[in-house]
mmCIF file of C-alpha atoms in Angstrom:
data_model
loop_
_atom_site.group_PDB
_atom_site.id
_atom_site.type_symbol
_atom_site.label_atom_id
_atom_site.label_comp_id
_atom_site.label_asym_id
_atom_site.label_seq_id
_atom_site.Cartn_x
_atom_site.Cartn_y
_atom_site.Cartn_z
ATOM 1 C CA MET R 1 99.093 95.378 91.142
ATOM 2 C CA ALA R 2 102.008 96.898 93.035
ATOM 3 C CA ASN R 3 102.399 95.767 96.626
ATOM 4 C CA ALA R 4 102.193 97.901 99.738
ATOM 5 C CA ASN R 5 105.907 98.591 99.588
ATOM 6 C CA LEU R 6 105.547 100.698 96.446
ATOM 7 C CA SER R 7 102.600 102.568 97.945
ATOM 8 C CA LYS R 8 104.596 103.393 101.061
ATOM 9 C CA ALA R 9 107.559 104.472 98.987
ATOM 10 C CA LYS R 10 105.418 106.771 96.917
ATOM 11 C CA SER R 11 103.764 108.465 99.886
ATOM 12 C CA ALA R 12 107.012 108.847 101.799
ATOM 13 C CA LYS R 13 109.109 109.726 98.735
ATOM 14 C CA ASN R 14 111.424 106.972 100.003
ATOM 15 C CA ASP R 15 111.713 105.328 96.629
ATOM 16 C CA GLU R 16 115.370 104.540 96.161
ATOM 17 C CA PHE R 17 115.213 101.026 94.761
ATOM 18 C CA TYR R 18 118.459 99.793 93.240
ATOM 19 C CA THR R 19 118.079 97.471 90.262
ATOM 20 C CA GLN R 20 119.901 94.145 90.146
ATOM 21 C CA PHE R 21 122.576 93.535 87.492
ATOM 22 C CA ALA R 22 120.847 90.421 86.134
ATOM 23 C CA ASP R 23 117.586 92.310 85.526
ATOM 24 C CA ILE R 24 119.401 95.041 83.606
ATOM 25 C CA GLN R 25 121.425 92.538 81.596
ATOM 26 C CA LYS R 26 118.393 90.462 80.618
ATOM 27 C CA GLU R 27 116.423 93.472 79.363
ATOM 28 C CA MET R 28 119.314 95.063 77.471
ATOM 29 C CA ASN R 29 120.171 91.728 75.864
ATOM 30 C CA ALA R 30 116.601 91.499 74.533
ATOM 31 C CA TYR R 31 117.134 94.762 72.660
ATOM 32 C CA ILE R 32 120.532 93.615 71.386
ATOM 33 C CA GLU R 33 119.110 90.276 70.190
ATOM 34 C CA PHE R 34 116.520 92.148 68.129
ATOM 35 C CA ASN R 35 119.044 94.692 66.817
ATOM 36 C CA ALA R 36 122.728 94.019 67.409
ATOM 37 C CA ASP R 37 123.557 97.671 66.688
ATOM 38 C CA VAL R 38 120.923 99.218 68.925
ATOM 39 C CA PHE R 39 123.554 100.954 71.084
ATOM 40 C CA ARG R 40 126.344 101.236 68.521
ATOM 41 C CA GLY R 41 127.713 104.756 68.147
ATOM 42 C CA LYS R 42 125.285 106.020 70.799
ATOM 43 C CA THR R 43 125.704 108.186 73.880
ATOM 44 C CA VAL R 44 123.921 106.536 76.814
ATOM 45 C CA LEU R 45 122.800 108.584 79.830
ATOM 46 C CA LEU R 46 122.110 106.934 83.183
ATOM 47 C CA PRO R 47 120.480 109.639 85.351
ATOM 48 C CA CYS R 48 119.014 109.076 88.839
ATOM 49 C CA ASP R 49 121.981 106.803 89.478
ATOM 50 C CA ASP R 50 124.670 106.169 92.099
ATOM 51 C CA PRO R 51 127.623 105.708 89.766
ATOM 52 C CA GLU R 52 130.122 104.411 92.327
ATOM 53 C CA TRP R 53 128.304 101.115 92.640
ATOM 54 C CA SER R 54 125.284 101.329 90.333
ATOM 55 C CA ASN R 55 124.529 98.189 88.358
ATOM 56 C CA PHE R 56 123.412 100.331 85.423
ATOM 57 C CA THR R 57 126.832 101.977 85.311
ATOM 58 C CA LYS R 58 128.542 98.650 85.839
ATOM 59 C CA PHE R 59 126.677 96.939 82.989
ATOM 60 C CA PHE R 60 127.269 99.635 80.390
ATOM 61 C CA ALA R 61 130.875 100.271 81.440
ATOM 62 C CA GLN R 62 131.752 96.581 81.360
ATOM 63 C CA ASN R 63 130.096 96.182 77.959
ATOM 64 C CA PHE R 64 131.189 99.505 76.450
ATOM 65 C CA GLU R 65 133.214 97.955 73.632
ATOM 66 C CA ARG R 66 130.812 95.056 72.961
ATOM 67 C CA LEU R 67 127.914 97.473 72.568
ATOM 68 C CA GLY R 68 129.979 99.873 70.464
ATOM 69 C CA LEU R 69 129.082 102.877 72.615
ATOM 70 C CA LYS R 70 130.297 106.340 71.759
ATOM 71 C CA LYS R 71 130.002 107.715 75.302
ATOM 72 C CA LEU R 72 128.602 106.725 78.689
ATOM 73 C CA ILE R 73 127.334 109.351 81.146
ATOM 74 C CA SER R 74 126.103 108.506 84.638
ATOM 75 C CA THR R 75 124.882 111.028 87.207
ATOM 76 C CA SER R 76 123.871 110.893 90.864
ATOM 77 C CA TYR R 77 121.633 112.961 93.111
ATOM 78 C CA ALA R 78 123.154 114.804 96.073
ATOM 79 C CA ALA R 79 122.668 113.250 99.499
ATOM 80 C CA ASP R 80 121.497 116.518 101.081
ATOM 81 C CA SER R 81 118.777 116.950 98.426
ATOM 82 C CA LYS R 82 117.148 113.576 98.958
ATOM 83 C CA PRO R 83 113.696 113.774 100.574
ATOM 84 C CA VAL R 84 114.515 111.292 103.333
ATOM 85 C CA ASP R 85 117.406 111.231 105.757
ATOM 86 C CA ILE R 86 120.095 108.769 104.742
ATOM 87 C CA ASN R 87 123.178 107.588 106.528
ATOM 88 C CA TYR R 88 125.470 108.961 103.848
ATOM 89 C CA GLN R 89 129.096 107.927 103.718
ATOM 90 C CA PRO R 90 131.338 108.828 100.762
ATOM 91 C CA THR R 91 133.010 105.842 99.167
ATOM 92 C CA LEU R 92 136.714 105.102 99.425
ATOM 93 C CA PHE R 93 136.847 105.632 95.656
ATOM 94 C CA GLU R 94 135.892 109.273 96.233
ATOM 95 C CA THR R 95 137.761 110.032 99.451
ATOM 96 C CA VAL R 96 141.179 108.942 98.151
ATOM 97 C CA ASP R 97 140.834 111.127 95.055
ATOM 98 C CA PRO R 98 142.501 114.581 95.141
ATOM 99 C CA ARG R 99 139.200 116.116 94.004
ATOM 100 C CA PHE R 100 137.382 114.964 97.135
ATOM 101 C CA ASP R 101 135.537 117.799 98.878
ATOM 102 C CA VAL R 102 133.584 117.098 102.068
ATOM 103 C CA GLN R 103 130.950 119.767 101.418
ATOM 104 C CA LYS R 104 130.524 119.051 97.713
ATOM 105 C CA SER R 105 130.253 115.332 98.444
ATOM 106 C CA ARG R 106 126.949 115.948 100.239
ATOM 107 C CA SER R 107 125.552 118.983 98.414
ATOM 108 C CA ARG R 108 126.334 118.168 94.787
ATOM 109 C CA GLY R 109 125.582 115.328 92.463
ATOM 110 C CA LYS R 110 128.396 113.512 90.680
ATOM 111 C CA ILE R 111 128.977 112.756 87.023
ATOM 112 C CA PHE R 112 130.876 109.788 85.650
ATOM 113 C CA THR R 113 131.850 109.585 81.988
ATOM 114 C CA LEU R 114 133.491 106.944 79.839
ATOM 115 C CA THR R 115 134.825 107.738 76.378
ATOM 116 C CA THR R 116 138.503 106.794 76.137
ATOM 117 C CA ASP R 117 141.066 104.275 77.359
ATOM 118 C CA THR R 118 142.430 106.523 80.086
ATOM 119 C CA ASN R 119 144.691 103.911 81.718
ATOM 120 C CA LEU R 120 146.111 102.825 78.337
ATOM 121 C CA ASP R 121 145.616 99.101 78.951
ATOM 122 C CA GLY R 122 144.089 98.575 75.498
ATOM 123 C CA LYS R 123 140.530 98.154 76.785
ATOM 124 C CA LEU R 124 137.597 100.469 77.390
ATOM 125 C CA ASN R 125 135.798 99.410 80.553
ATOM 126 C CA ILE R 126 134.836 100.382 84.074
ATOM 127 C CA ASP R 127 138.452 101.134 85.016
ATOM 128 C CA ASP R 128 138.424 104.058 82.576
ATOM 129 C CA LEU R 129 135.512 105.931 84.167
ATOM 130 C CA GLN R 130 136.239 109.572 84.917
ATOM 131 C CA TRP R 131 134.315 111.499 87.564
ATOM 132 C CA ASN R 132 133.717 114.973 88.919
ATOM 133 C CA TYR R 133 131.175 116.915 90.928
ATOM 134 C CA LEU R 134 128.221 118.465 89.127
ATOM 135 C CA GLU R 135 127.578 122.166 89.587
ATOM 136 C CA GLY R 136 124.175 121.355 91.099
ATOM 137 C CA ASP R 137 122.546 118.548 93.054
ATOM 138 C CA GLY R 138 121.939 116.292 90.040
ATOM 139 C CA ASP R 139 118.153 116.730 89.863
ATOM 140 C CA PHE R 140 117.067 115.535 86.414
ATOM 141 C CA ARG R 141 114.944 118.681 86.047
ATOM 142 C CA SER R 142 117.959 120.991 86.353
ATOM 143 C CA ASP R 143 119.331 122.761 83.284
ATOM 144 C CA GLU R 144 122.638 120.989 83.866
ATOM 145 C CA VAL R 145 121.171 117.496 83.611
ATOM 146 C CA LYS R 146 118.809 118.572 80.823
ATOM 147 C CA ARG R 147 121.877 119.444 78.751
ATOM 148 C CA LEU R 148 123.186 115.916 79.343
ATOM 149 C CA ARG R 149 119.776 114.548 78.327
ATOM 150 C CA ASP R 150 119.886 116.535 75.117
ATOM 151 C CA GLU R 151 123.395 115.237 74.382
ATOM 152 C CA ALA R 152 122.355 111.614 74.872
ATOM 153 C CA ASP R 153 120.787 109.240 72.348
ATOM 154 C CA VAL R 154 119.458 106.719 74.867
ATOM 155 C CA ILE R 155 118.341 107.098 78.507
ATOM 156 C CA ILE R 156 118.321 104.047 80.787
ATOM 157 C CA THR R 157 117.497 104.117 84.502
ATOM 158 C CA ASN R 158 115.231 103.232 87.408
ATOM 159 C CA PRO R 159 113.753 106.662 88.216
ATOM 160 C CA PRO R 160 112.095 107.517 91.549
ATOM 161 C CA PHE R 161 108.668 105.850 91.530
ATOM 162 C CA SER R 162 107.120 109.012 92.963
ATOM 163 C CA LEU R 163 108.358 111.033 89.967
ATOM 164 C CA PHE R 164 107.608 108.525 87.203
ATOM 165 C CA ARG R 165 105.085 110.725 85.364
ATOM 166 C CA GLU R 166 107.386 113.725 85.394
ATOM 167 C CA PHE R 167 110.452 111.722 84.453
ATOM 168 C CA LEU R 168 108.726 110.066 81.494
ATOM 169 C CA ALA R 169 107.489 113.458 80.270
ATOM 170 C CA TRP R 170 111.078 114.738 80.579
ATOM 171 C CA ILE R 171 112.251 111.970 78.232
ATOM 172 C CA ILE R 172 109.354 112.264 75.779
ATOM 173 C CA GLU R 173 109.910 116.014 75.549
ATOM 174 C CA ALA R 174 113.445 115.369 74.299
ATOM 175 C CA LYS R 175 112.336 112.573 71.912
ATOM 176 C CA LYS R 176 114.921 110.117 73.182
ATOM 177 C CA LYS R 177 115.112 106.335 73.086
ATOM 178 C CA PHE R 178 114.742 104.966 76.599
ATOM 179 C CA ALA R 179 114.167 102.051 78.932
ATOM 180 C CA ILE R 180 113.030 102.830 82.472
ATOM 181 C CA ILE R 181 111.528 100.819 85.322
ATOM 182 C CA GLY R 182 108.163 101.765 86.820
ATOM 183 C CA ASN R 183 105.085 100.564 88.659
ATOM 184 C CA MET R 184 102.805 98.512 86.411
ATOM 185 C CA ASN R 185 99.890 100.731 87.410
ATOM 186 C CA ALA R 186 101.588 103.566 85.520
ATOM 187 C CA ILE R 187 99.882 101.996 82.484
ATOM 188 C CA THR R 188 96.636 103.567 83.716
ATOM 189 C CA TYR R 189 98.033 107.089 84.176
ATOM 190 C CA LYS R 190 96.434 109.681 81.915
ATOM 191 C CA GLU R 191 99.932 110.832 80.927
ATOM 192 C CA VAL R 192 101.074 107.306 80.022
ATOM 193 C CA PHE R 193 98.218 105.330 78.463
ATOM 194 C CA PRO R 194 97.785 107.556 75.381
ATOM 195 C CA LEU R 195 101.459 106.951 74.556
ATOM 196 C CA ILE R 196 100.886 103.195 74.823
ATOM 197 C CA LYS R 197 97.725 103.370 72.740
ATOM 198 C CA GLU R 198 99.585 105.252 69.994
ATOM 199 C CA ASN R 199 102.468 102.737 70.073
ATOM 200 C CA LYS R 200 104.913 105.431 71.112
ATOM 201 C CA ILE R 201 105.961 103.420 74.173
ATOM 202 C CA TRP R 202 105.426 99.797 75.254
ATOM 203 C CA LEU R 203 106.398 97.330 77.952
ATOM 204 C CA GLY R 204 109.822 95.738 77.970
ATOM 205 C CA CYS R 205 110.609 92.105 77.376
ATOM 206 C CA SER R 206 112.073 90.619 80.515
ATOM 207 C CA ILE R 207 109.641 91.339 83.375
ATOM 208 C CA SER R 208 106.073 90.127 82.915
ATOM 209 C CA SER R 209 105.072 88.465 86.181
ATOM 210 C CA GLY R 210 106.184 87.676 89.686
ATOM 211 C CA ASP R 211 108.364 90.047 91.677
ATOM 212 C CA ARG R 212 111.877 91.435 91.500
ATOM 213 C CA GLU R 213 114.551 92.039 94.095
ATOM 214 C CA PHE R 214 115.878 95.560 94.593
ATOM 215 C CA GLY R 215 118.598 96.903 96.825
ATOM 216 C CA VAL R 216 117.493 99.581 99.308
ATOM 217 C CA PRO R 217 119.342 102.114 101.511
ATOM 218 C CA ASP R 218 120.650 100.989 104.876
ATOM 219 C CA ASN R 219 117.912 102.882 106.732
ATOM 220 C CA TYR R 220 115.059 101.476 104.660
ATOM 221 C CA PRO R 221 112.449 99.661 106.871
ATOM 222 C CA LEU R 222 112.266 95.967 106.031
ATOM 223 C CA GLU R 223 108.471 95.668 106.025
ATOM 224 C CA ALA R 224 108.064 93.890 102.685
ATOM 225 C CA ALA R 225 106.782 90.328 102.515
ATOM 226 C CA GLY R 226 110.149 89.271 101.104
ATOM 227 C CA TRP R 227 113.481 90.726 102.156
ATOM 228 C CA ARG R 228 117.039 89.726 102.980
ATOM 229 C CA ILE R 229 120.342 91.112 104.194
ATOM 230 C CA ASP R 230 123.403 89.762 102.422
ATOM 231 C CA GLU R 231 126.764 88.776 103.920
ATOM 232 C CA ASN R 232 127.972 92.376 103.530
ATOM 233 C CA GLY R 233 125.000 93.859 105.355
ATOM 234 C CA LYS R 234 123.259 95.180 102.220
ATOM 235 C CA LYS R 235 119.462 95.216 102.366
ATOM 236 C CA TYR R 236 117.187 93.860 99.631
ATOM 237 C CA ILE R 237 113.424 93.704 99.236
ATOM 238 C CA ARG R 238 111.191 91.924 96.737
ATOM 239 C CA VAL R 239 108.726 94.184 94.913
ATOM 240 C CA LYS R 240 105.703 93.144 92.868
ATOM 241 C CA GLY R 241 104.123 94.970 89.968
ATOM 242 C CA VAL R 242 107.165 96.499 88.257
ATOM 243 C CA ARG R 243 107.782 96.644 84.523
ATOM 244 C CA TRP R 244 110.221 98.050 82.004
ATOM 245 C CA PHE R 245 108.712 100.888 79.967
ATOM 246 C CA THR R 246 110.517 101.531 76.690
ATOM 247 C CA ASN R 247 110.397 102.666 73.077
ATOM 248 C CA ILE R 248 113.239 100.331 72.038
ATOM 249 C CA GLN R 249 112.140 97.409 69.870
ATOM 250 C CA HIS R 250 112.439 93.815 71.104
ATOM 251 C CA GLY R 251 111.374 90.492 69.639
ATOM 252 C CA ARG R 252 108.666 89.598 72.155
ATOM 253 C CA ARG R 253 106.685 92.619 71.064
ATOM 254 C CA HIS R 254 106.204 91.122 67.598
ATOM 255 C CA GLN R 255 105.263 87.560 68.612
ATOM 256 C CA PRO R 256 101.497 87.034 68.156
ATOM 257 C CA LEU R 257 99.578 85.221 70.858
ATOM 258 C CA SER R 258 98.475 81.670 70.109
ATOM 259 C CA LEU R 259 94.763 81.684 70.924
ATOM 260 C CA MET R 260 91.819 79.288 70.926
ATOM 261 C CA SER R 261 88.532 80.067 69.233
ATOM 262 C CA MET R 262 85.629 81.337 71.310
ATOM 263 C CA ASP R 263 83.878 77.952 71.137
ATOM 264 C CA ASP R 264 87.018 76.104 72.214
ATOM 265 C CA ASN R 265 87.544 78.507 75.114
ATOM 266 C CA VAL R 266 84.026 77.837 76.329
ATOM 267 C CA LYS R 267 84.636 74.083 76.056
ATOM 268 C CA PHE R 268 88.222 73.740 77.220
ATOM 269 C CA SER R 269 89.411 76.891 79.029
ATOM 270 C CA LYS R 270 91.299 76.307 82.267
ATOM 271 C CA HIS R 271 89.461 79.273 83.768
ATOM 272 C CA LYS R 272 86.186 78.511 85.550
ATOM 273 C CA GLU R 273 84.968 82.014 84.682
ATOM 274 C CA ILE R 274 84.973 81.027 80.980
ATOM 275 C CA LYS R 275 84.618 77.238 80.734
ATOM 276 C CA GLY R 276 80.989 76.229 80.237
ATOM 277 C CA THR R 277 79.899 79.827 80.812
ATOM 278 C CA GLY R 278 81.170 82.008 78.007
ATOM 279 C CA TYR R 279 81.900 85.716 77.980
ATOM 280 C CA ALA R 280 79.901 88.397 79.770
ATOM 281 C CA HIS R 281 78.934 91.558 77.908
ATOM 282 C CA TYR R 282 79.567 94.812 79.736
ATOM 283 C CA ASP R 283 76.560 96.635 81.113
ATOM 284 C CA ASN R 284 77.898 99.998 79.961
ATOM 285 C CA TYR R 285 80.201 99.307 76.989
ATOM 286 C CA ASP R 286 79.571 97.529 73.708
ATOM 287 C CA ALA R 287 82.284 94.937 74.362
ATOM 288 C CA ILE R 288 82.765 91.559 75.996
ATOM 289 C CA GLU R 289 84.701 90.939 79.194
ATOM 290 C CA VAL R 290 87.820 88.770 78.816
ATOM 291 C CA PRO R 291 89.282 88.392 82.331
ATOM 292 C CA PHE R 292 92.481 86.579 81.282
ATOM 293 C CA THR R 293 94.865 87.227 78.406
ATOM 294 C CA ASP R 294 95.083 83.537 77.486
ATOM 295 C CA ALA R 295 91.276 83.448 77.209
ATOM 296 C CA ILE R 296 91.112 86.000 74.391
ATOM 297 C CA PRO R 297 89.070 84.332 71.623
ATOM 298 C CA GLY R 298 91.169 84.242 68.476
ATOM 299 C CA ASP R 299 88.153 84.402 66.148
ATOM 300 C CA TYR R 300 86.244 87.278 67.756
ATOM 301 C CA ASP R 301 86.293 90.452 65.651
ATOM 302 C CA ASP R 302 84.491 92.955 67.875
ATOM 303 C CA VAL R 303 85.740 94.882 70.907
ATOM 304 C CA MET R 304 87.008 93.047 74.001
ATOM 305 C CA GLY R 305 87.980 94.320 77.444
ATOM 306 C CA VAL R 306 91.188 92.747 78.780
ATOM 307 C CA PRO R 307 93.308 93.211 81.935
ATOM 308 C CA ILE R 308 96.179 95.711 81.810
ATOM 309 C CA SER R 309 98.560 92.731 82.070
ATOM 310 C CA PHE R 310 97.584 92.018 78.444
ATOM 311 C CA LEU R 311 100.254 94.556 77.500
ATOM 312 C CA ASP R 312 102.930 92.042 78.547
ATOM 313 C CA LYS R 313 101.841 89.989 75.512
ATOM 314 C CA TYR R 314 100.601 92.736 73.219
ATOM 315 C CA CYS R 315 101.603 92.367 69.572
ATOM 316 C CA PRO R 316 100.661 95.485 67.543
ATOM 317 C CA GLU R 317 100.445 93.432 64.365
ATOM 318 C CA GLN R 318 97.779 91.217 65.982
ATOM 319 C CA PHE R 319 95.610 93.657 67.971
ATOM 320 C CA GLU R 320 94.523 97.288 67.886
ATOM 321 C CA ILE R 321 94.188 99.154 71.179
ATOM 322 C CA ILE R 322 90.861 101.009 71.163
ATOM 323 C CA GLY R 323 91.096 102.681 74.552
ATOM 324 C CA MET R 324 90.742 102.125 78.278
ATOM 325 C CA ALA R 325 87.744 102.216 80.589
ATOM 326 C CA GLN R 326 87.636 105.575 82.392
ATOM 327 C CA ARG R 327 90.423 106.758 80.089
ATOM 328 C CA SER R 328 90.920 107.614 76.415
ATOM 329 C CA CYS R 329 88.020 105.754 74.805
ATOM 330 C CA HIS R 330 85.031 108.098 74.690
ATOM 331 C CA ASP R 331 85.199 108.734 70.969
ATOM 332 C CA GLU R 332 86.009 105.170 69.921
ATOM 333 C CA LEU R 333 83.898 103.343 72.521
ATOM 334 C CA PRO R 334 81.588 105.584 74.570
ATOM 335 C CA ASP R 335 80.029 104.328 77.785
ATOM 336 C CA THR R 336 76.291 103.721 77.394
ATOM 337 C CA LYS R 337 75.016 103.901 80.970
ATOM 338 C CA LYS R 338 75.421 105.906 84.212
ATOM 339 C CA TYR R 339 74.942 104.675 87.777
ATOM 340 C CA SER R 340 73.842 107.692 89.825
ATOM 341 C CA ASP R 341 70.756 105.788 91.030
ATOM 342 C CA TYR R 342 72.887 102.925 92.419
ATOM 343 C CA VAL R 343 74.499 102.671 95.867
ATOM 344 C CA GLN R 344 77.515 100.631 96.919
ATOM 345 C CA MET R 345 76.813 97.420 98.854
ATOM 346 C CA ASN R 346 79.151 95.414 101.033
ATOM 347 C CA ALA R 347 79.855 91.787 100.170
ATOM 348 C CA ASN R 348 77.585 90.706 103.047
ATOM 349 C CA GLY R 349 74.603 92.551 101.552
ATOM 350 C CA THR R 350 74.592 95.611 103.827
ATOM 351 C CA VAL R 351 74.527 99.133 102.413
ATOM 352 C CA GLU R 352 77.916 100.840 102.266
ATOM 353 C CA GLY R 353 76.347 103.994 100.912
ATOM 354 C CA SER R 354 78.714 105.428 98.307
ATOM 355 C CA ASN R 355 76.927 106.825 95.266
ATOM 356 C CA GLY R 356 77.182 104.846 92.047
ATOM 357 C CA ARG R 357 78.570 107.868 90.211
ATOM 358 C CA LYS R 358 82.010 106.770 91.403
ATOM 359 C CA ILE R 359 81.859 103.804 89.000
ATOM 360 C CA ASP R 360 80.671 105.723 85.949
ATOM 361 C CA GLU R 361 82.845 104.731 82.961
ATOM 362 C CA ALA R 362 84.410 101.815 84.890
ATOM 363 C CA PRO R 363 84.053 98.342 83.320
ATOM 364 C CA ILE R 364 80.734 97.107 84.720
ATOM 365 C CA ILE R 365 79.067 93.694 84.460
ATOM 366 C CA GLN R 366 75.568 92.777 85.543
ATOM 367 C CA GLY R 367 75.088 90.820 88.769
ATOM 368 C CA ARG R 368 77.256 90.461 91.860
ATOM 369 C CA MET R 369 80.443 88.474 92.320
ATOM 370 C CA ALA R 370 81.093 86.422 95.425
ATOM 371 C CA GLY R 371 83.174 88.218 98.041
ATOM 372 C CA LYS R 372 83.140 91.564 96.239
ATOM 373 C CA THR R 373 81.406 94.856 96.859
ATOM 374 C CA TYR R 374 78.684 95.568 94.338
ATOM 375 C CA TYR R 375 76.170 98.260 93.440
ATOM 376 C CA GLN R 376 72.373 98.118 93.567
ATOM 377 C CA ASN R 377 69.550 100.457 92.619
ATOM 378 C CA GLY R 378 66.062 100.835 94.036
ATOM 379 C CA GLU R 379 64.660 98.266 91.647
ATOM 380 C CA GLY R 380 67.061 95.604 92.926
ATOM 381 C CA ASN R 381 69.315 95.573 89.870
ATOM 382 C CA GLN R 382 72.867 94.646 90.822
ATOM 383 C CA VAL R 383 76.163 95.326 89.051
ATOM 384 C CA THR R 384 79.845 94.764 89.820
ATOM 385 C CA SER R 385 82.661 97.154 88.962
ATOM 386 C CA LEU R 386 85.826 95.491 87.676
ATOM 387 C CA TYR R 387 89.412 96.681 87.792
ATOM 388 C CA MET R 388 90.658 98.785 84.865
ATOM 389 C CA ARG R 389 90.288 97.191 81.436
ATOM 390 C CA ILE R 390 91.941 97.933 78.088
ATOM 391 C CA PHE R 391 89.687 97.661 75.061
ATOM 392 C CA ILE R 392 91.169 95.881 72.049
ATOM 393 C CA ARG R 393 90.084 94.578 68.668
ATOM 394 C CA ARG R 394 91.677 91.856 66.553
ATOM 395 C CA LYS R 395 93.363 93.013 63.351
ATOM 396 C CA GLY R 396 92.842 91.405 59.984
#
């Protein structure tokens, strides 16, 4: 689950998180290892960027020849159009150029392109980048940037978290290859999960747990659990719950999970919820609850509910995605029970009062779990609502 930092960014639209070079390199290398020619002859667009110092621009410019790129395009968003006030200062790179314009520097986005060896040193790299001001502010929804999207073969970026749904739709509309960074909870969005279910998009290779460090603007409040300021005064925060979302193939996606049988899980699982206990059956779905990906029984052929983090290990040759609780599964796996006669209870046994209708179609198990709110009806029956679950079935 994303930490409070992402929630604050989303509500404040202060979501300029700058991706580290090593994180970009590791993910792109996973695609290259699977297909050495994945970028060869391609035009790569890096929108939502700050080309003067962006690590996306730096990676693809430095590796232009190695990747065999046809063209690199990188665009930025105008300072005056950003939803939060920033202490904007044009870079020396821009101010010493004859094209520098004080007004345009703030009101327009910029475009950087790389196609030819402009300095004639026999190499195509970051020193050959050419730049100019865009006609508009660089918003990805503008006709100007849409034309760049349509020209590109591949789109790579870290889009604003607050605009993730819209940005993904913008890419899907154009039917482009892409790799973008987003909040893990985007898996549950009604606009996103159907694409995952249909194997039109999937999670990337290199981020599957823990947190990642992102650069932030100078005026960003350092309220995260983990943060630092480097020797040059640049601010960084650590953010949980981020993933790469992509439709570019990588090897991890085709590695099946090594799993124990159901009997062996009950005997030997490291999870107390499974060992000696077994698997609960949902109260409202014809499926069993599997609370951990490594506890999936390898010999069970019926439907199982698994955490959304399962998608980090999902192999489409091994499992079929049936649907998701509260989303996209009514035809394949309808819910069998409603909870309008239940009320929400606090963990200490007092009545909280919310109607049980709020948990209809959620993954529900019978009984109450220690330390959690639960629901109870007039007959004393108790149930617990779990976090979102994906329903899967083993293939073959």
